[in-house]
Amino acid sequence: MPQGSSQASSVHRVVLVVDENSNPFEMSCAIEVFGLERPELGRRLYDFRLCAAAPTTRMRDGFFSLTGVAGLEAVDDADTLIVPNRPDTDTPRSPEVLDAVRGAHARGARLIGFCSGAFTLAEAGLLDGRRAACHWMWGASFRARFPQVELEPDVLFVDDGDILTASGSASALDLALHVVRRDHGAEIANAVSRRLIFAAHRDGGQRQFVERPVPEVPDESLAPLLAWTQEHLAEPLTVAGLAARAAVSTATLHRRFRAQLGTTPLAWLTGERVALACRLIERGEERLDVVAARSGLGTAANLRARLRRETGLSPSAYRRRFGPATGEALLV
């Protein structure tokens, strides 16, 4: 993790602010996703720095103290700023940290809050009238303190454009990979997730807490069905067909998807098909009908609609942003 390293201006600068009693887990998630070299990709994805208001910062519960990081002046160079989070949500954040966060937002930096980081953003007055997520444990207290914020209950993370928030510790990885996908495309995000040995894509709308009832049979895992489906996305799959393959009713399949993945079979299937379509475009496939057919999305019109809904980009814009550097053909 290069502290103060010189990077080309084209590399996106991510800065994480550590404050008194900050959580080390979320800090480590940010370092793992944004701070490591990626030799397998042949390039650096981000220039990452840690900073703090004080020369020595006591981390959560005094497990250790952090020293040797940059001061808050590093915030001035951030393209993306990850704000502090900590378990003592009732203790006000320091004015100098809040001022640094407000200043970053005012000049157009993207802001990220992991877990209780939503409290920092709300204290800074940056979430008024906006959507946000925080850990379910603090939902009631957050609403009581910040009623003007549109808190999204029981979701993994919320992407509200230039401010993104994740609900809890593990969902910091979900949101971080979502940011990588937004910045560099599905193929790069998949490569990073493979290195992490972590799920490549869990949609932000999935539930924070997934109830796992005692199975009625020895193994109700969806893993075999999911693996098979991912290998057959081009085929005309239906929820009823997936249920038949799993030898259960459609109602049971829906219950298992809700319990194990926090989503529906159709939503999961559509997400996998869009992700495959993105990878095909990134690898250079220029024919929309081919992309639609190979990903199981059927028609070019459906591909356009689904891609725009999931990424905010048309196929042509997605290819210009994430596709191969060579080749001048346009997707329309």
Tab-separated table of C-alpha atoms in Angstrom:
chain	number	residue	atom	x	y	z
A	1	MET	CA	0.000	0.000	0.000
A	2	PRO	CA	1.957	3.022	-1.185
A	3	GLN	CA	1.690	5.962	1.176
A	4	GLY	CA	2.437	9.150	-0.686
A	5	SER	CA	3.574	7.329	-3.805
A	6	SER	CA	3.751	9.232	-7.065
A	7	GLN	CA	1.083	8.114	-9.497
A	8	ALA	CA	0.056	9.175	-12.953
A	9	SER	CA	-2.771	11.686	-12.878
A	10	SER	CA	-4.934	9.277	-14.851
A	11	VAL	CA	-5.079	6.844	-11.917
A	12	HIS	CA	-8.137	7.392	-9.741
A	13	ARG	CA	-7.130	8.465	-6.219
A	14	VAL	CA	-9.004	6.787	-3.351
A	15	VAL	CA	-8.438	8.193	0.142
A	16	LEU	CA	-9.746	6.606	3.337
A	17	VAL	CA	-10.037	8.718	6.475
A	18	VAL	CA	-9.359	6.913	9.751
A	19	ASP	CA	-10.772	8.495	12.903
A	20	GLU	CA	-10.642	7.660	16.592
A	21	ASN	CA	-12.168	4.186	17.264
A	22	SER	CA	-12.527	3.366	13.546
A	23	ASN	CA	-13.307	-0.213	12.554
A	24	PRO	CA	-10.231	-2.049	11.214
A	25	PHE	CA	-12.280	-4.549	9.171
A	26	GLU	CA	-13.744	-2.000	6.767
A	27	MET	CA	-10.354	-0.293	6.514
A	28	SER	CA	-8.855	-3.636	5.506
A	29	CYS	CA	-11.608	-4.206	2.929
A	30	ALA	CA	-10.787	-0.866	1.313
A	31	ILE	CA	-7.072	-1.631	1.299
A	32	GLU	CA	-7.676	-5.074	-0.208
A	33	VAL	CA	-9.871	-3.803	-3.060
A	34	PHE	CA	-8.426	-0.362	-3.788
A	35	GLY	CA	-4.884	-0.483	-2.425
A	36	LEU	CA	-3.231	-3.631	-3.754
A	37	GLU	CA	-1.138	-4.018	-6.864
A	38	ARG	CA	-2.867	-6.019	-9.606
A	39	PRO	CA	-0.033	-7.640	-11.562
A	40	GLU	CA	-2.453	-10.172	-13.051
A	41	LEU	CA	-4.267	-7.249	-14.708
A	42	GLY	CA	-1.117	-5.538	-15.907
A	43	ARG	CA	-2.010	-2.170	-14.398
A	44	ARG	CA	-2.898	-0.361	-11.208
A	45	LEU	CA	-6.595	0.300	-10.771
A	46	TYR	CA	-6.359	2.939	-8.051
A	47	ASP	CA	-3.918	5.084	-6.151
A	48	PHE	CA	-4.833	4.515	-2.511
A	49	ARG	CA	-3.920	6.443	0.636
A	50	LEU	CA	-4.842	6.339	4.291
A	51	CYS	CA	-5.070	9.563	6.242
A	52	ALA	CA	-6.068	10.702	9.710
A	53	ALA	CA	-6.581	13.893	11.686
A	54	ALA	CA	-3.989	12.938	14.303
A	55	PRO	CA	-0.476	11.446	14.052
A	56	THR	CA	-1.629	8.485	16.170
A	57	THR	CA	-5.154	7.099	15.888
A	58	ARG	CA	-6.529	4.569	18.355
A	59	MET	CA	-8.524	1.951	16.472
A	60	ARG	CA	-11.663	0.198	17.679
A	61	ASP	CA	-11.578	-0.944	21.319
A	62	GLY	CA	-7.892	-0.060	21.508
A	63	PHE	CA	-6.783	-3.211	19.697
A	64	PHE	CA	-3.990	-1.195	18.082
A	65	SER	CA	-3.055	2.347	17.118
A	66	LEU	CA	-2.413	3.531	13.584
A	67	THR	CA	0.573	5.742	12.871
A	68	GLY	CA	2.616	6.810	9.870
A	69	VAL	CA	-0.264	7.815	7.606
A	70	ALA	CA	-0.909	11.106	5.856
A	71	GLY	CA	-2.743	13.998	7.457
A	72	LEU	CA	-6.145	15.291	6.418
A	73	GLU	CA	-4.528	17.340	3.660
A	74	ALA	CA	-4.603	14.095	1.614
A	75	VAL	CA	-8.375	14.535	1.329
A	76	ASP	CA	-7.772	17.471	-1.006
A	77	ASP	CA	-6.461	15.085	-3.697
A	78	ALA	CA	-9.172	12.433	-3.382
A	79	ASP	CA	-11.295	11.474	-6.369
A	80	THR	CA	-13.122	9.074	-4.049
A	81	LEU	CA	-13.217	9.615	-0.293
A	82	ILE	CA	-14.108	6.822	2.135
A	83	VAL	CA	-15.361	8.438	5.329
A	84	PRO	CA	-14.685	7.117	8.868
A	85	ASN	CA	-16.946	4.562	10.517
A	86	ARG	CA	-16.956	3.312	14.090
A	87	PRO	CA	-19.242	1.448	16.510
A	88	ASP	CA	-19.890	4.364	18.911
A	89	THR	CA	-22.377	6.072	16.623
A	90	ASP	CA	-23.652	8.442	19.318
A	91	THR	CA	-20.265	10.151	19.722
A	92	PRO	CA	-20.056	13.165	17.378
A	93	ARG	CA	-17.403	13.110	14.685
A	94	SER	CA	-14.598	15.634	14.997
A	95	PRO	CA	-15.348	18.999	13.327
A	96	GLU	CA	-12.139	18.875	11.300
A	97	VAL	CA	-13.061	15.485	9.818
A	98	LEU	CA	-16.572	16.675	8.984
A	99	ASP	CA	-15.141	19.818	7.370
A	100	ALA	CA	-12.787	17.677	5.266
A	101	VAL	CA	-15.696	15.489	4.124
A	102	ARG	CA	-17.815	18.528	3.228
A	103	GLY	CA	-14.925	20.061	1.323
A	104	ALA	CA	-14.363	16.889	-0.696
A	105	HIS	CA	-18.032	16.753	-1.607
A	106	ALA	CA	-18.107	20.436	-2.560
A	107	ARG	CA	-15.346	19.965	-5.119
A	108	GLY	CA	-16.998	16.901	-6.650
A	109	ALA	CA	-15.319	13.911	-5.018
A	110	ARG	CA	-17.293	10.688	-4.768
A	111	LEU	CA	-18.060	9.759	-1.147
A	112	ILE	CA	-18.345	6.262	0.327
A	113	GLY	CA	-19.545	5.246	3.770
A	114	PHE	CA	-19.125	1.679	5.020
A	115	CYS	CA	-21.417	0.436	7.815
A	116	SER	CA	-21.744	3.300	10.336
A	117	GLY	CA	-20.044	5.613	7.854
A	118	ALA	CA	-23.568	6.760	6.971
A	119	PHE	CA	-23.603	8.544	10.339
A	120	THR	CA	-20.511	10.528	9.327
A	121	LEU	CA	-22.094	11.559	6.043
A	122	ALA	CA	-25.357	12.485	7.755
A	123	GLU	CA	-23.563	14.502	10.462
A	124	ALA	CA	-21.832	16.392	7.667
A	125	GLY	CA	-25.280	17.261	6.302
A	126	LEU	CA	-24.673	15.510	2.995
A	127	LEU	CA	-27.463	12.920	3.096
A	128	ASP	CA	-30.471	15.202	3.550
A	129	GLY	CA	-33.161	14.134	1.093
A	130	ARG	CA	-30.948	11.331	-0.225
A	131	ARG	CA	-31.008	7.541	-0.062
A	132	ALA	CA	-28.612	5.721	2.236
A	133	ALA	CA	-27.935	2.382	3.925
A	134	CYS	CA	-26.542	1.533	7.329
A	135	HIS	CA	-26.315	-1.554	9.521
A	136	TRP	CA	-29.734	-2.876	10.582
A	137	MET	CA	-28.665	-2.641	14.240
A	138	TRP	CA	-28.526	1.164	14.023
A	139	GLY	CA	-31.531	1.696	11.758
A	140	ALA	CA	-33.856	3.023	14.474
A	141	SER	CA	-31.307	5.381	15.998
A	142	PHE	CA	-30.272	6.632	12.560
A	143	ARG	CA	-33.859	7.450	11.626
A	144	ALA	CA	-34.412	9.212	14.953
A	145	ARG	CA	-31.338	11.401	14.513
A	146	PHE	CA	-31.598	11.990	10.777
A	147	PRO	CA	-35.276	11.842	9.745
A	148	GLN	CA	-34.534	13.869	6.616
A	149	VAL	CA	-32.463	10.991	5.188
A	150	GLU	CA	-34.235	8.295	3.129
A	151	LEU	CA	-32.807	5.277	4.924
A	152	GLU	CA	-33.222	2.088	2.877
A	153	PRO	CA	-33.960	-0.703	5.337
A	154	ASP	CA	-32.441	-4.152	5.050
A	155	VAL	CA	-30.328	-3.693	1.902
A	156	LEU	CA	-26.651	-4.407	1.315
A	157	PHE	CA	-25.744	-1.032	-0.116
A	158	VAL	CA	-27.147	2.056	-1.816
A	159	ASP	CA	-25.605	3.719	-4.866
A	160	ASP	CA	-26.974	7.256	-4.943
A	161	GLY	CA	-24.620	8.529	-7.621
A	162	ASP	CA	-21.841	10.515	-5.973
A	163	ILE	CA	-22.582	9.174	-2.466
A	164	LEU	CA	-22.585	5.431	-1.797
A	165	THR	CA	-23.245	3.669	1.497
A	166	ALA	CA	-22.926	0.035	2.612
A	167	SER	CA	-24.970	-1.507	5.396
A	168	GLY	CA	-22.480	-3.590	7.341
A	169	SER	CA	-18.997	-5.007	7.564
A	170	ALA	CA	-19.127	-7.729	4.898
A	171	SER	CA	-21.202	-5.555	2.567
A	172	ALA	CA	-18.222	-3.198	2.422
A	173	LEU	CA	-16.752	-5.755	0.028
A	174	ASP	CA	-19.987	-5.848	-1.974
A	175	LEU	CA	-19.979	-2.076	-2.355
A	176	ALA	CA	-16.239	-1.902	-3.066
A	177	LEU	CA	-16.599	-4.451	-5.877
A	178	HIS	CA	-19.624	-2.532	-7.162
A	179	VAL	CA	-17.419	0.566	-7.362
A	180	VAL	CA	-14.737	-1.384	-9.254
A	181	ARG	CA	-17.438	-2.625	-11.645
A	182	ARG	CA	-18.708	0.919	-12.127
A	183	ASP	CA	-15.206	2.264	-12.752
A	184	HIS	CA	-13.583	-0.568	-14.713
A	185	GLY	CA	-16.319	-2.923	-15.933
A	186	ALA	CA	-17.536	-6.408	-15.068
A	187	GLU	CA	-14.454	-8.289	-16.282
A	188	ILE	CA	-12.065	-6.376	-14.011
A	189	ALA	CA	-14.468	-6.630	-11.057
A	190	ASN	CA	-14.687	-10.391	-11.603
A	191	ALA	CA	-10.885	-10.640	-11.615
A	192	VAL	CA	-10.672	-8.750	-8.328
A	193	SER	CA	-13.415	-10.883	-6.767
A	194	ARG	CA	-11.637	-14.075	-7.858
A	195	ARG	CA	-8.513	-12.916	-6.066
A	196	LEU	CA	-10.627	-12.205	-2.982
A	197	ILE	CA	-12.463	-15.549	-3.362
A	198	PHE	CA	-15.644	-13.535	-2.860
A	199	ALA	CA	-18.950	-13.408	-4.737
A	200	ALA	CA	-18.431	-11.312	-7.846
A	201	HIS	CA	-21.832	-9.652	-7.707
A	202	ARG	CA	-24.468	-9.295	-5.044
A	203	ASP	CA	-26.948	-6.598	-5.950
A	204	GLY	CA	-27.286	-3.732	-3.495
A	205	GLY	CA	-30.974	-4.455	-3.059
A	206	GLN	CA	-30.356	-7.857	-1.530
A	207	ARG	CA	-31.164	-8.275	2.135
A	208	GLN	CA	-28.601	-7.586	4.876
A	209	PHE	CA	-29.643	-10.520	7.006
A	210	VAL	CA	-30.545	-13.774	5.292
A	211	GLU	CA	-32.544	-16.179	7.443
A	212	ARG	CA	-31.303	-19.737	7.070
A	213	PRO	CA	-33.887	-22.200	8.407
A	214	VAL	CA	-32.857	-25.712	9.360
A	215	PRO	CA	-33.072	-27.704	6.098
A	216	GLU	CA	-35.736	-30.341	5.750
A	217	VAL	CA	-33.346	-32.449	3.676
A	218	PRO	CA	-29.602	-32.989	4.128
A	219	ASP	CA	-28.608	-30.447	1.450
A	220	GLU	CA	-30.724	-27.610	0.102
A	221	SER	CA	-27.809	-25.605	-1.248
A	222	LEU	CA	-28.467	-23.752	-4.474
A	223	ALA	CA	-24.803	-23.984	-5.477
A	224	PRO	CA	-25.150	-26.874	-7.971
A	225	LEU	CA	-28.154	-25.244	-9.660
A	226	LEU	CA	-26.443	-21.848	-9.820
A	227	ALA	CA	-23.299	-23.350	-11.317
A	228	TRP	CA	-25.283	-25.260	-13.942
A	229	THR	CA	-27.361	-22.183	-14.814
A	230	GLN	CA	-24.281	-20.021	-15.291
A	231	GLU	CA	-23.064	-22.526	-17.888
A	232	HIS	CA	-26.401	-22.458	-19.775
A	233	LEU	CA	-27.381	-18.788	-19.797
A	234	ALA	CA	-27.846	-18.771	-23.579
A	235	GLU	CA	-30.637	-21.325	-23.296
A	236	PRO	CA	-34.331	-20.372	-22.859
A	237	LEU	CA	-34.344	-20.851	-19.095
A	238	THR	CA	-37.433	-20.312	-16.977
A	239	VAL	CA	-38.044	-20.298	-13.243
A	240	ALA	CA	-40.290	-23.325	-13.645
A	241	GLY	CA	-37.531	-25.104	-15.564
A	242	LEU	CA	-34.965	-24.316	-12.870
A	243	ALA	CA	-37.335	-25.590	-10.218
A	244	ALA	CA	-37.823	-28.819	-12.176
A	245	ARG	CA	-34.060	-29.250	-12.484
A	246	ALA	CA	-33.722	-28.794	-8.725
A	247	ALA	CA	-36.617	-31.254	-8.227
A	248	VAL	CA	-38.647	-28.765	-6.193
A	249	SER	CA	-41.751	-26.700	-6.739
A	250	THR	CA	-41.449	-23.124	-7.978
A	251	ALA	CA	-42.651	-21.907	-4.568
A	252	THR	CA	-39.878	-23.871	-2.830
A	253	LEU	CA	-37.304	-22.533	-5.273
A	254	HIS	CA	-38.445	-18.984	-4.524
A	255	ARG	CA	-38.142	-19.641	-0.778
A	256	ARG	CA	-34.631	-21.031	-1.149
A	257	PHE	CA	-33.488	-18.096	-3.280
A	258	ARG	CA	-34.912	-15.680	-0.725
A	259	ALA	CA	-33.307	-17.551	2.146
A	260	GLN	CA	-29.890	-18.179	0.590
A	261	LEU	CA	-29.418	-15.209	-1.775
A	262	GLY	CA	-31.949	-12.652	-0.594
A	263	THR	CA	-33.424	-12.266	-4.090
A	264	THR	CA	-35.761	-14.013	-6.538
A	265	PRO	CA	-34.771	-16.633	-9.132
A	266	LEU	CA	-35.734	-14.323	-12.010
A	267	ALA	CA	-33.829	-11.337	-10.618
A	268	TRP	CA	-30.726	-13.485	-10.090
A	269	LEU	CA	-30.980	-14.994	-13.572
A	270	THR	CA	-31.377	-11.582	-15.203
A	271	GLY	CA	-28.413	-10.214	-13.260
A	272	GLU	CA	-26.208	-13.106	-14.369
A	273	ARG	CA	-27.230	-12.576	-18.000
A	274	VAL	CA	-26.487	-8.858	-17.866
A	275	ALA	CA	-23.102	-9.576	-16.267
A	276	LEU	CA	-22.288	-12.030	-19.076
A	277	ALA	CA	-23.383	-9.487	-21.690
A	278	CYS	CA	-21.055	-6.918	-20.114
A	279	ARG	CA	-18.140	-9.342	-20.245
A	280	LEU	CA	-18.811	-10.146	-23.901
A	281	ILE	CA	-18.834	-6.440	-24.803
A	282	GLU	CA	-15.643	-5.869	-22.805
A	283	ARG	CA	-13.959	-8.706	-24.701
A	284	GLY	CA	-14.727	-7.064	-28.023
A	285	GLU	CA	-17.974	-8.579	-29.301
A	286	GLU	CA	-19.536	-5.802	-31.390
A	287	ARG	CA	-22.719	-7.473	-32.642
A	288	LEU	CA	-25.601	-6.754	-30.306
A	289	ASP	CA	-27.657	-9.668	-31.603
A	290	VAL	CA	-24.781	-12.034	-30.790
A	291	VAL	CA	-24.320	-10.570	-27.307
A	292	ALA	CA	-28.068	-10.821	-26.655
A	293	ALA	CA	-28.218	-14.422	-27.874
A	294	ARG	CA	-25.124	-15.647	-26.015
A	295	SER	CA	-26.193	-14.011	-22.762
A	296	GLY	CA	-29.772	-15.249	-23.002
A	297	LEU	CA	-31.264	-11.753	-23.151
A	298	GLY	CA	-32.910	-12.622	-26.457
A	299	THR	CA	-33.076	-9.417	-28.462
A	300	ALA	CA	-30.908	-6.372	-28.961
A	301	ALA	CA	-33.751	-4.206	-27.658
A	302	ASN	CA	-33.949	-6.182	-24.417
A	303	LEU	CA	-30.165	-6.052	-24.099
A	304	ARG	CA	-30.190	-2.255	-24.439
A	305	ALA	CA	-32.944	-1.899	-21.857
A	306	ARG	CA	-31.372	-4.263	-19.321
A	307	LEU	CA	-27.867	-2.868	-19.714
A	308	ARG	CA	-29.074	0.692	-19.264
A	309	ARG	CA	-31.072	-0.297	-16.197
A	310	GLU	CA	-28.134	-2.113	-14.572
A	311	THR	CA	-25.253	0.180	-15.570
A	312	GLY	CA	-26.848	3.450	-16.659
A	313	LEU	CA	-25.087	3.100	-20.027
A	314	SER	CA	-26.154	2.147	-23.530
A	315	PRO	CA	-24.213	-0.728	-25.160
A	316	SER	CA	-22.220	1.756	-27.271
A	317	ALA	CA	-21.351	3.880	-24.233
A	318	TYR	CA	-20.444	0.746	-22.255
A	319	ARG	CA	-18.123	-0.437	-24.997
A	320	ARG	CA	-16.444	2.973	-25.288
A	321	ARG	CA	-15.825	2.983	-21.564
A	322	PHE	CA	-14.876	-0.638	-20.899
A	323	GLY	CA	-14.266	-2.315	-24.253
A	324	PRO	CA	-10.960	-3.110	-25.977
A	325	ALA	CA	-8.821	-0.103	-26.839
A	326	THR	CA	-8.588	-1.211	-30.471
A	327	GLY	CA	-11.410	-1.278	-32.984
A	328	GLU	CA	-13.626	1.548	-34.177
A	329	ALA	CA	-16.947	-0.236	-34.731
A	330	LEU	CA	-19.846	1.183	-32.713
A	331	LEU	CA	-22.716	-0.578	-31.031
A	332	VAL	CA	-26.006	1.147	-31.713
